[in-house]
Coordinates of C-alpha atoms (C1' of nucleotides) in Angstrom, one line a residue:
Chain E
M872 CA 6.2 -35.0 -1.1
S873 CA 4.7 -35.5 -4.5
E874 CA 5.2 -32.6 -7.2
T875 CA 1.5 -32.4 -7.4
L876 CA -0.6 -30.6 -4.7
S877 CA -4.2 -31.5 -3.5
A878 CA -6.2 -29.3 -1.3
S879 CA -6.7 -32.2 1.0
R880 CA -3.0 -33.1 1.1
C881 CA -2.0 -29.6 1.8
T882 CA -4.5 -29.2 4.3
A883 CA -3.6 -32.5 5.9
D884 CA -0.1 -31.9 6.4
D885 CA 0.2 -30.6 9.9
T886 CA 4.1 -29.5 10.0
A887 CA 4.9 -25.9 9.4
R888 CA 8.6 -26.7 7.9
A889 CA 10.9 -23.6 8.9
P890 CA 11.3 -21.6 5.9
R891 CA 14.2 -19.9 5.0
A892 CA 14.5 -16.3 5.0
H893 CA 14.3 -14.9 1.7
G894 CA 15.9 -11.8 0.0
T895 CA 14.3 -9.2 -2.0
R896 CA 11.1 -10.3 -3.9
R897 CA 8.8 -8.2 -6.4
T898 CA 5.7 -9.4 -5.3
L899 CA 2.9 -8.2 -3.0
F900 CA 1.0 -8.6 0.2
R901 CA 2.8 -10.6 2.6
H902 CA 1.8 -8.2 5.1
A903 CA 1.2 -8.8 8.9
T904 CA 2.3 -12.1 8.7
G905 CA 5.8 -13.2 9.0
R906 CA 7.7 -16.4 9.4
A907 CA 7.8 -18.6 12.4
N908 CA 11.2 -19.9 11.9
E909 CA 13.1 -17.0 14.1
L910 CA 10.3 -17.5 16.4
A911 CA 10.8 -21.0 17.0
W912 CA 12.0 -20.0 20.3
G913 CA 8.6 -19.1 21.7
L914 CA 7.5 -22.4 20.9
T915 CA 9.8 -24.9 21.8
E916 CA 9.2 -24.3 25.3
S917 CA 5.6 -23.6 25.0
G918 CA 4.9 -27.3 24.2
V919 CA 1.5 -28.3 22.7
P920 CA -0.2 -26.7 19.9
D921 CA -3.2 -25.2 20.7
V922 CA -6.0 -23.9 18.8
R923 CA -8.1 -25.7 16.0
L924 CA -10.8 -24.0 14.2
G925 CA -13.0 -24.9 10.9
R926 CA -14.0 -22.8 8.0
R927 CA -15.2 -19.6 8.5
D928 CA -14.1 -19.8 12.4
T929 CA -12.7 -16.4 13.6
L930 CA -9.1 -16.6 15.1
L931 CA -9.0 -13.3 16.3
R932 CA -11.2 -10.3 16.4
S933 CA -10.1 -6.7 15.2
G934 CA -10.7 -4.3 18.1
T935 CA -10.1 -6.7 20.7
R936 CA -7.5 -6.6 23.2
F937 CA -4.1 -8.4 22.3
E938 CA -3.9 -11.7 24.1
A939 CA -1.8 -13.9 22.2
L940 CA 0.3 -14.2 19.2
Y941 CA -0.6 -17.3 16.7
V942 CA 1.6 -19.1 14.7
I943 CA -0.3 -21.3 11.7
R944 CA 0.9 -25.1 12.0
A945 CA -1.8 -26.1 9.2
G946 CA -4.4 -24.4 6.9
S947 CA -4.8 -21.2 6.2
C948 CA -6.8 -17.9 6.7
K949 CA -7.6 -14.2 5.6
L950 CA -6.8 -11.3 7.4
V951 CA -9.6 -8.4 7.4
V952 CA -9.8 -4.7 7.8
T953 CA -13.2 -3.8 8.4
N954 CA -13.7 0.3 7.9
P955 CA -16.6 2.7 9.5
D956 CA -18.9 1.7 6.7
G957 CA -18.7 -2.0 7.0
E958 CA -16.8 -2.8 4.0
E959 CA -14.5 -5.4 4.4
H960 CA -10.9 -5.8 3.1
I961 CA -8.7 -8.6 2.9
V962 CA -5.3 -7.5 3.7
A963 CA -3.5 -10.6 3.8
F964 CA -3.8 -14.6 3.3
C965 CA -1.7 -16.4 5.9
L966 CA 0.1 -19.9 5.5
P967 CA 1.5 -22.3 7.5
G968 CA 4.8 -20.9 9.4
E969 CA 3.2 -17.3 9.5
V970 CA 2.4 -15.4 12.6
I971 CA -0.5 -13.7 13.4
G972 CA -1.2 -10.7 16.0
L973 CA 2.1 -9.0 15.9
E974 CA 0.5 -6.0 14.4
A975 CA -1.3 -5.7 17.9
L976 CA 2.0 -5.5 20.0
G977 CA 2.1 -1.6 19.7
S978 CA -1.5 -0.7 20.3
G979 CA -2.4 -3.5 22.5
V980 CA -5.8 -4.0 20.2
H981 CA -5.9 -6.1 17.3
A982 CA -6.3 -4.3 13.7
T983 CA -7.6 -7.2 11.7
T984 CA -9.9 -10.1 12.1
A985 CA -8.7 -13.6 11.0
Y986 CA -11.0 -15.9 9.8
A987 CA -10.3 -19.5 8.9
L988 CA -10.3 -20.4 5.1
E989 CA -10.3 -24.3 6.0
A990 CA -9.5 -26.4 8.8
L991 CA -7.0 -24.6 10.9
T992 CA -4.4 -25.4 13.4
C993 CA -2.4 -22.9 15.5
W994 CA 0.1 -22.5 18.1
R995 CA -0.3 -20.0 20.6
I996 CA 1.7 -17.7 22.4
A997 CA 0.2 -15.8 25.2
A998 CA 0.5 -12.0 25.7
E999 CA 1.9 -12.4 28.9
R1000 CA 4.3 -14.9 27.8
V1001 CA 5.7 -12.2 24.7
D1002 CA 5.9 -9.5 27.1
M1003 CA 8.3 -11.8 29.1
L1004 CA 10.2 -12.9 26.1
L1005 CA 10.6 -9.5 24.7
R1006 CA 12.0 -7.9 28.1
H1007 CA 14.2 -10.6 29.1
N1008 CA 15.4 -12.6 25.9
G1009 CA 17.3 -10.2 23.6
A1010 CA 17.5 -13.1 20.9
F1011 CA 13.6 -13.2 20.8
A1012 CA 13.2 -9.5 21.0
R1013 CA 15.5 -9.2 18.0
A1014 CA 13.6 -11.8 16.3
V1015 CA 10.2 -10.2 16.6
V1016 CA 11.8 -7.0 15.4
D1017 CA 13.2 -8.4 12.3
V1018 CA 9.9 -10.0 11.5
L1019 CA 8.2 -7.0 11.9
S1020 CA 10.7 -5.0 9.8
L1021 CA 10.7 -7.5 7.2
D1022 CA 7.0 -6.9 6.8
V1023 CA 7.3 -3.1 6.8
G1024 CA 9.8 -3.6 3.9
R1025 CA 7.2 -5.9 2.2
G1026 CA 4.6 -3.3 2.9
L1027 CA 6.5 -0.6 1.2
R1028 CA 7.1 -2.5 -2.0
A1029 CA 3.4 -3.8 -1.8
L1030 CA 2.3 0.4 -1.7
T1031 CA 4.9 1.1 -4.3
M1032 CA 3.0 -1.1 -6.6
L1033 CA -0.9 -0.9 -5.9
G1034 CA -1.5 2.2 -7.0
T1035 CA -0.5 1.7 -10.2
M1036 CA -0.7 -2.0 -11.3
T1037 CA -3.0 -3.0 -13.8
A1038 CA -5.3 -6.2 -13.0
A1039 CA -3.0 -8.4 -15.0
Q1040 CA 0.0 -7.2 -12.9
R1041 CA -2.0 -7.8 -9.5
L1042 CA -3.0 -11.2 -10.6
A1043 CA 0.7 -12.3 -11.6
S1044 CA 1.9 -10.9 -8.6
F1045 CA -0.4 -12.6 -6.3
L1046 CA -0.2 -15.9 -8.4
L1047 CA 3.7 -15.9 -8.3
D1048 CA 3.9 -15.0 -4.5
L1049 CA 1.6 -17.8 -3.5
A1050 CA 3.8 -20.0 -5.7
E1051 CA 6.9 -18.9 -3.9
R1052 CA 5.2 -19.4 -0.3
Y1053 CA 3.9 -23.2 -1.2
Q1054 CA 7.4 -23.8 -2.4
Q1055 CA 8.8 -22.6 0.6
L1056 CA 6.8 -24.7 2.7
G1057 CA 8.0 -27.9 0.6
F1058 CA 4.9 -28.3 -1.8
S1059 CA 5.3 -27.3 -5.4
G1060 CA 5.4 -24.1 -6.5
S1061 CA 3.7 -24.8 -9.9
A1062 CA 0.7 -26.3 -9.3
F1063 CA -1.7 -25.6 -6.2
E1064 CA -5.0 -24.9 -5.0
L1065 CA -6.5 -21.9 -4.4
R1066 CA -8.2 -21.4 -0.7
M1067 CA -10.3 -18.6 -1.5
T1068 CA -12.9 -17.6 -3.9
R1069 CA -12.6 -14.8 -6.8
T1070 CA -14.3 -12.3 -4.7
E1071 CA -11.9 -12.7 -1.9
I1072 CA -8.9 -12.3 -4.2
G1073 CA -10.8 -9.4 -6.0
D1074 CA -11.1 -8.0 -2.3
H1075 CA -7.4 -8.5 -2.1
L1076 CA -6.2 -6.8 -4.8
G1077 CA -8.6 -4.1 -5.3
L1078 CA -10.5 -5.8 -8.2
S1079 CA -13.8 -6.6 -9.1
T1080 CA -14.8 -10.6 -8.9
E1081 CA -15.4 -10.2 -12.6
T1082 CA -12.4 -8.6 -13.5
V1083 CA -10.5 -11.4 -11.5
S1084 CA -12.3 -14.0 -13.4
R1085 CA -11.8 -12.3 -16.8
T1086 CA -8.1 -11.9 -16.3
L1087 CA -7.3 -15.4 -15.2
S1088 CA -9.2 -16.5 -18.4
R1089 CA -7.4 -14.3 -20.3
L1090 CA -3.9 -15.7 -18.9
R1091 CA -5.2 -19.1 -19.6
T1092 CA -5.8 -18.6 -23.5
D1093 CA -2.5 -16.7 -23.2
G1094 CA -1.1 -20.0 -22.1
L1095 CA 0.3 -19.0 -19.4
V1096 CA -1.3 -20.7 -16.6
S1097 CA -4.0 -23.6 -16.3
V1098 CA -7.1 -23.0 -14.3
S1099 CA -10.0 -24.9 -13.4
G1100 CA -12.0 -23.9 -10.5
R1101 CA -9.6 -23.8 -7.7
S1102 CA -7.0 -25.6 -9.3
V1103 CA -4.0 -23.6 -10.8
R1104 CA -1.0 -24.7 -12.8
L1105 CA 1.6 -21.9 -13.7
R1106 CA 2.8 -22.8 -17.0
D1107 CA 5.2 -19.8 -17.8
R1108 CA 6.5 -18.4 -14.8
T1109 CA 8.9 -16.1 -16.5
A1110 CA 6.1 -14.7 -18.4
L1111 CA 4.2 -13.9 -15.5
G1112 CA 7.4 -12.2 -14.0
Q1113 CA 7.4 -10.2 -17.4
I1114 CA 3.8 -9.3 -16.8
L1115 CA 4.5 -8.3 -13.2
L1116 CA 7.3 -6.1 -14.5
H1117 CA 6.1 -4.6 -17.8
G1118 CA 2.7 -4.8 -17.7
A1119 CA 0.2 -6.9 -19.9
Chain M
M56 CA 3.0 29.5 17.4
S57 CA 1.2 31.4 14.9
E58 CA -1.8 29.6 13.4
T59 CA -0.6 30.5 9.8
L60 CA 2.4 28.6 8.7
S61 CA 5.0 29.6 6.4
A62 CA 7.4 27.2 4.7
S63 CA 10.3 29.0 6.0
R64 CA 8.9 29.2 9.7
C65 CA 8.4 25.5 9.8
T66 CA 11.8 24.8 8.3
A67 CA 13.4 27.1 10.6
D68 CA 12.1 25.5 14.0
D69 CA 14.4 22.8 14.9
T70 CA 12.9 21.1 17.9
A71 CA 10.9 18.0 17.1
R72 CA 8.3 18.1 19.4
A73 CA 7.1 14.9 21.1
P74 CA 3.8 14.0 19.6
R75 CA 1.3 11.7 21.4
A76 CA 0.6 8.4 20.1
H77 CA -2.8 8.5 18.0
G78 CA -5.3 6.1 18.0
T79 CA -6.9 4.6 14.9
R80 CA -6.8 6.9 11.7
R81 CA -8.4 6.7 8.5
T82 CA -5.7 8.1 6.5
L83 CA -2.9 6.6 4.4
F84 CA 0.8 6.5 4.2
R85 CA 2.5 6.7 7.8
H86 CA 4.2 4.0 6.4
A87 CA 7.8 3.0 7.6
T88 CA 8.3 6.2 9.7
G89 CA 7.4 5.8 13.2
R90 CA 7.4 8.5 16.0
A91 CA 10.6 9.2 17.7
N92 CA 8.9 10.0 21.3
E93 CA 9.0 6.1 22.0
L94 CA 12.7 6.2 21.1
A95 CA 14.0 9.5 23.0
W96 CA 15.8 7.0 24.7
G97 CA 18.2 6.2 22.1
L98 CA 18.9 10.1 21.7
T99 CA 18.8 11.5 25.3
E100 CA 22.2 9.6 25.7
S101 CA 23.6 9.8 22.0
G102 CA 23.9 13.4 22.5
V103 CA 24.6 15.8 19.4
P104 CA 22.3 16.3 16.2
D105 CA 24.3 14.7 13.5
V106 CA 23.3 15.1 10.3
R107 CA 22.5 18.2 8.0
L108 CA 21.5 17.8 4.2
G109 CA 20.2 20.1 1.5
R110 CA 17.4 20.0 -1.0
R111 CA 17.9 16.7 -3.3
D112 CA 20.7 15.4 -1.1
T113 CA 20.4 11.6 0.0
L114 CA 20.1 10.6 3.2
L115 CA 20.5 7.1 2.8
R116 CA 20.1 4.9 -0.3
S117 CA 18.2 1.5 -1.0
G118 CA 20.4 -1.5 -1.0
T119 CA 22.7 -0.4 1.0
R120 CA 23.8 -2.0 4.3
F121 CA 21.9 -0.7 7.5
E122 CA 24.2 1.5 9.3
A123 CA 22.0 4.0 11.5
L124 CA 18.7 5.0 12.1
Y125 CA 17.8 8.6 11.6
V126 CA 15.4 10.8 13.4
I127 CA 14.3 14.0 11.7
R128 CA 14.6 17.0 13.8
A129 CA 13.8 19.5 10.9
G130 CA 12.7 19.4 7.5
S131 CA 11.0 16.6 5.6
C132 CA 12.1 13.9 3.2
K133 CA 11.0 11.6 0.7
L134 CA 11.3 7.7 1.0
V135 CA 11.5 6.2 -2.3
V136 CA 11.4 2.7 -3.7
T137 CA 13.1 2.0 -7.2
N138 CA 12.1 -1.0 -8.9
P139 CA 14.0 -3.3 -11.5
D140 CA 13.1 -0.8 -14.2
G141 CA 14.3 2.1 -12.8
E142 CA 10.7 3.3 -12.0
E143 CA 10.5 5.6 -8.7
H144 CA 7.8 5.3 -6.4
I145 CA 7.3 7.4 -3.2
V146 CA 6.3 5.5 -0.3
A147 CA 6.1 8.0 2.2
F148 CA 7.0 11.6 3.2
C149 CA 8.9 12.2 6.6
L150 CA 8.0 14.9 8.9
P151 CA 9.9 16.1 12.1
G152 CA 9.8 13.2 14.6
E153 CA 9.9 10.5 12.4
V154 CA 12.2 7.5 12.2
I155 CA 14.0 6.5 9.0
G156 CA 15.4 3.2 8.5
L157 CA 13.5 0.8 10.8
E158 CA 12.4 -1.4 8.0
A159 CA 16.2 -2.2 7.3
L160 CA 16.5 -3.9 10.6
G161 CA 15.4 -7.2 9.7
S162 CA 17.4 -7.7 6.6
G163 CA 20.3 -5.7 7.2
V164 CA 19.7 -3.6 3.9
H165 CA 17.5 -0.5 3.6
A166 CA 14.7 -1.0 1.3
T167 CA 14.2 2.8 0.5
T168 CA 16.1 5.5 -0.5
A169 CA 15.5 8.8 1.4
Y170 CA 16.1 12.4 -0.3
A171 CA 15.7 15.7 1.2
L172 CA 12.8 17.5 0.3
E173 CA 14.5 20.9 1.9
A174 CA 16.9 21.6 4.3
L175 CA 17.1 18.4 6.9
T176 CA 18.6 17.9 10.1
C177 CA 18.8 14.5 11.7
W178 CA 19.8 12.5 14.9
R179 CA 21.9 9.6 13.7
I180 CA 21.5 6.3 16.1
A181 CA 24.6 3.7 14.7
A182 CA 23.9 0.4 14.0
E183 CA 25.9 -0.7 16.6
R184 CA 24.2 1.2 19.2
V185 CA 20.6 0.1 18.2
D186 CA 21.9 -3.8 18.2
M187 CA 23.2 -3.1 21.8
L188 CA 20.0 -1.5 23.0
L189 CA 17.9 -3.9 21.2
R190 CA 19.8 -6.7 23.1
H191 CA 20.1 -5.0 26.5
N192 CA 17.7 -2.9 27.1
G193 CA 14.1 -4.2 27.1
A194 CA 12.3 -1.1 27.1
F195 CA 13.9 0.0 24.0
A196 CA 13.1 -3.2 22.3
R197 CA 9.6 -2.9 23.1
A198 CA 9.6 0.8 22.3
V199 CA 11.1 -0.5 19.0
V200 CA 8.6 -3.2 18.3
D201 CA 5.6 -0.9 19.3
V202 CA 6.8 1.7 16.4
L203 CA 7.1 -0.9 13.8
S204 CA 4.0 -2.7 14.8
L205 CA 2.2 0.6 14.5
D206 CA 3.5 1.2 11.1
V207 CA 2.3 -2.3 10.1
G208 CA -1.0 -1.7 11.2
R209 CA -1.0 1.6 9.4
G210 CA 0.4 -0.2 6.3
L211 CA -2.6 -2.7 6.4
R212 CA -5.2 0.3 6.8
A213 CA -3.1 1.8 3.6
L214 CA -3.4 -1.4 1.7
T215 CA -7.1 -1.8 2.6
M216 CA -7.5 1.5 0.7
L217 CA -5.3 2.0 -2.1
G218 CA -6.6 -0.5 -4.2
T219 CA -10.2 0.7 -4.5
M220 CA -10.0 4.7 -4.0
T221 CA -10.7 7.1 -6.4
A222 CA -8.6 9.9 -7.1
A223 CA -10.5 12.4 -4.9
Q224 CA -10.2 9.9 -2.0
R225 CA -6.6 9.6 -2.2
L226 CA -6.1 13.4 -2.2
A227 CA -8.5 13.8 0.7
S228 CA -6.9 11.1 2.5
F229 CA -3.3 12.6 1.7
L230 CA -4.3 16.4 3.0
L231 CA -6.2 15.4 6.0
D232 CA -3.0 13.0 7.0
L233 CA -0.7 15.7 6.5
A234 CA -2.8 18.3 8.4
E235 CA -3.1 15.7 11.2
R236 CA 0.9 15.6 11.3
Y237 CA 1.4 19.2 11.1
Q238 CA -1.2 19.6 13.7
Q239 CA 0.7 17.1 16.2
L240 CA 4.0 19.0 15.4
G241 CA 2.4 22.2 17.1
F242 CA 1.6 23.7 13.4
S243 CA -1.7 24.7 12.0
G244 CA -3.5 21.7 10.8
S245 CA -5.8 24.0 8.6
A246 CA -3.2 25.9 6.5
F247 CA 0.3 24.6 5.3
E248 CA 2.8 24.3 2.4
L249 CA 3.3 21.5 0.4
R250 CA 7.0 20.4 0.5
M251 CA 6.4 18.3 -2.9
T252 CA 5.6 19.1 -6.3
R253 CA 2.5 17.9 -8.2
T254 CA 4.5 15.2 -9.6
E255 CA 6.0 13.7 -6.2
I256 CA 2.4 13.7 -5.0
G257 CA 1.0 11.5 -8.1
D258 CA 4.1 9.3 -7.7
H259 CA 2.9 8.9 -3.8
L260 CA -0.9 8.2 -4.5
G261 CA -0.7 6.4 -7.7
L262 CA -2.0 9.0 -10.2
S263 CA -0.8 11.0 -12.9
T264 CA 0.4 14.7 -12.4
E265 CA -2.7 15.8 -14.4
T266 CA -5.0 14.2 -12.4
V267 CA -3.7 15.6 -9.2
S268 CA -3.9 19.2 -10.6
R269 CA -7.7 18.4 -12.0
T270 CA -8.8 17.0 -8.7
L271 CA -7.0 19.6 -6.6
S272 CA -8.8 22.3 -9.0
R273 CA -12.2 20.4 -8.5
L274 CA -11.9 20.3 -4.5
R275 CA -11.1 24.1 -4.9
T276 CA -14.2 25.0 -6.9
D277 CA -16.3 22.8 -4.5
G278 CA -14.9 24.9 -1.9
L279 CA -13.2 22.3 0.2
V280 CA -10.0 24.0 -0.2
S281 CA -7.7 26.9 -1.3
V282 CA -4.9 25.9 -3.2
S283 CA -2.2 28.7 -4.3
G284 CA 0.8 26.6 -5.7
R285 CA 2.4 25.1 -2.7
S286 CA 0.2 26.9 -0.2
V287 CA -3.1 24.8 1.0
R288 CA -5.7 25.8 3.4
L289 CA -8.3 23.2 4.2
R290 CA -12.0 24.8 4.2
D291 CA -13.9 22.1 5.3
R292 CA -12.3 19.3 6.7
T293 CA -15.6 17.6 7.5
A294 CA -16.4 17.5 4.0
L295 CA -13.2 15.9 3.1
G296 CA -13.4 13.2 5.5
Q297 CA -16.8 12.5 4.0
I298 CA -15.0 12.3 0.4
L299 CA -12.7 10.3 2.0
L300 CA -15.2 7.9 3.2
H301 CA -18.0 7.6 0.7
G302 CA -16.1 8.6 -2.4
A303 CA -16.1 11.8 -4.6
Chain O
dC256 C1' -32.4 -33.1 -6.1
dG257 C1' -33.2 -28.6 -5.7
dT258 C1' -31.2 -24.3 -3.3
dT259 C1' -27.6 -21.3 -2.8
dC260 C1' -23.2 -19.7 -3.9
dT261 C1' -19.5 -19.4 -7.3
dT262 C1' -17.8 -18.6 -11.7
dT263 C1' -17.9 -16.9 -16.6
dT264 C1' -18.9 -14.0 -20.2
dG265 C1' -21.2 -10.1 -22.6
dA266 C1' -22.7 -4.7 -23.1
dC267 C1' -22.0 -0.2 -21.5
dG268 C1' -20.2 3.6 -18.9
dA269 C1' -17.2 6.0 -15.4
dT270 C1' -12.6 6.9 -14.0
dC271 C1' -8.3 8.3 -15.2
dA272 C1' -3.9 7.8 -18.3
dT273 C1' -1.9 10.0 -22.0
dC274 C1' -0.9 13.5 -25.5
dA275 C1' -1.0 18.2 -26.1
dA276 C1' -0.8 23.2 -25.5
dG277 C1' -0.4 27.0 -22.8
dT278 C1' 0.4 29.4 -18.5
dC279 C1' 2.7 30.6 -14.4
dC280 C1' 6.5 30.3 -11.4
dC281 C1' 11.4 30.9 -10.1
dG282 C1' 16.2 31.2 -10.8
dT283 C1' 19.9 32.5 -13.5
dG284 C1' 22.7 35.5 -16.1
dG285 C1' 22.9 39.7 -18.7
Chain N
dC414 C1' 16.6 45.4 -12.8
dC415 C1' 14.8 42.8 -16.8
dA416 C1' 14.7 39.3 -20.0
dC417 C1' 15.3 34.7 -20.6
dG418 C1' 14.8 29.6 -19.9
dG419 C1' 13.0 25.6 -17.8
dG420 C1' 10.5 23.2 -14.9
dA421 C1' 5.8 23.1 -12.2
dC422 C1' 1.2 23.8 -12.9
dT423 C1' -3.1 23.8 -15.3
dT424 C1' -6.8 22.5 -18.5
dG425 C1' -8.8 20.1 -22.9
dA426 C1' -9.4 15.9 -25.6
dT427 C1' -9.1 11.3 -26.5
dG428 C1' -8.8 6.5 -25.6
dA429 C1' -8.1 2.1 -22.7
dT430 C1' -9.0 0.0 -18.5
dC431 C1' -11.7 -1.7 -15.2
dG432 C1' -16.2 -1.5 -12.5
dT433 C1' -21.3 -2.2 -12.8
dC434 C1' -25.4 -4.5 -14.2
dA435 C1' -27.1 -8.3 -16.0
dA436 C1' -27.5 -13.1 -17.4
dA437 C1' -26.5 -17.9 -17.6
dA438 C1' -23.9 -22.0 -16.6
dG439 C1' -21.5 -24.7 -12.8
dA440 C1' -20.0 -26.5 -8.4
dA441 C1' -21.3 -27.6 -3.6
dC442 C1' -24.2 -28.6 0.1
dG443 C1' -28.1 -29.9 2.6

DNA sequence: CGTTCTTTTGACGATCATCAAGTCCCGTGG
DNA sequence: CCACGGGACTTGATGATCGTCAAAAGAACG
């Protein structure tokens, strides 16, 4: 695998590598996703990959009954919560290997809508199968509990910082998180394509489109990153980490 | 149960009533807690209530190995995440009936430190017992998964709003959430004692102490609440809901 | 090749953090 | 019982950050 990463190459690669569980990290927003490795279980027996979607297609819709879990094989998607006013907020971007739909296990109803950001391939684990495995397979149940528990922990860290972080901190957090996730997938952690627009990043981080753009420009003139459209190269990850910890 | 609620009465009452599961709510910060009713299971057999703490005592410490889950019988506590700089952020306030420590199931290490805000009594479910129940008791596993899943869903809604809410919205959210939780416990939802300082509220909501104070004053002069020290009375919950949805 | 979406940059104003000063509340010890 | 001290709370003034409005350049797509 080459060190540089073009959008097409990443998208074309359809194997979700089993990522290792990771320790405490200081970045945001891995929410409601979770990793597939512990769940490989439910998949090995289920056989064929299932769902194929195109850009802007809907994988599942908030408010609908829980019918299946999905594990991303290739592509990426965004998880959106719509509030009563109709405003949309992006609560997570999901990459290959991540599990979608776990948040619906408790209520039986999906809390988020998942839109494909590009061509998307997913495994599907039907609800009945999830139920059955949870009841009769202690190891599977434990795996699900672990994934959920890790998600809650990540959410705690996210909440910790969201109220108080500056725009630069949020972007540093966002970029470092993406870098680490790509790296765990076997791609370069220092150069990658963003799959989402500036507006979507802003929706995710609680910033306006303009602030996202301005802050990225500032990081670029400061020499911390190279940005050209959706292509990003992290030039000084240590400095980004410093921004994350100690502010702009 | 009288409609008014003094601090002493609430504290003295040592029965965690089984609260019903609730539907979608628009308020923040029920994170990493979860409700006891589904877990009554692990308790009925375990017998005696266990831990008793005083104000400022530590129930469990972030970074330590997971040794037990705790369910609050009486009193309240705060969950704190400490970042590498030593800054503390309060990620949740927990009331009777809520479960503490679930976020450590996955990693085996606690992500938060729990400090008692007042006299605190908890049930304790030892880790081995949790393990055993998860493995051999499908209903228990399912209950844990449900509680965690609901927590993740709440976390998603919290993340949705945290980045974009104004000070007034955050406080409205905070007060309405507390009101609903007290009501579910059988206390008044319109008049209650705050158990935490203004500074702690600010730490929780991502606001400065001064802004918390100023915003409460503004809500008071607008006739939405009565505030006198730690005593709060919500005079117009509908208007508070409007602030939460549509801003100041 | 034009239309539309995305991105960038500038100017201005609102919100909120910070600094500062003063008041209230509560526990402690005289 | 009262005086003292320290923390909690309130209120004001000022400045920084970031959202909004606006305009224009660039990229994608039919």
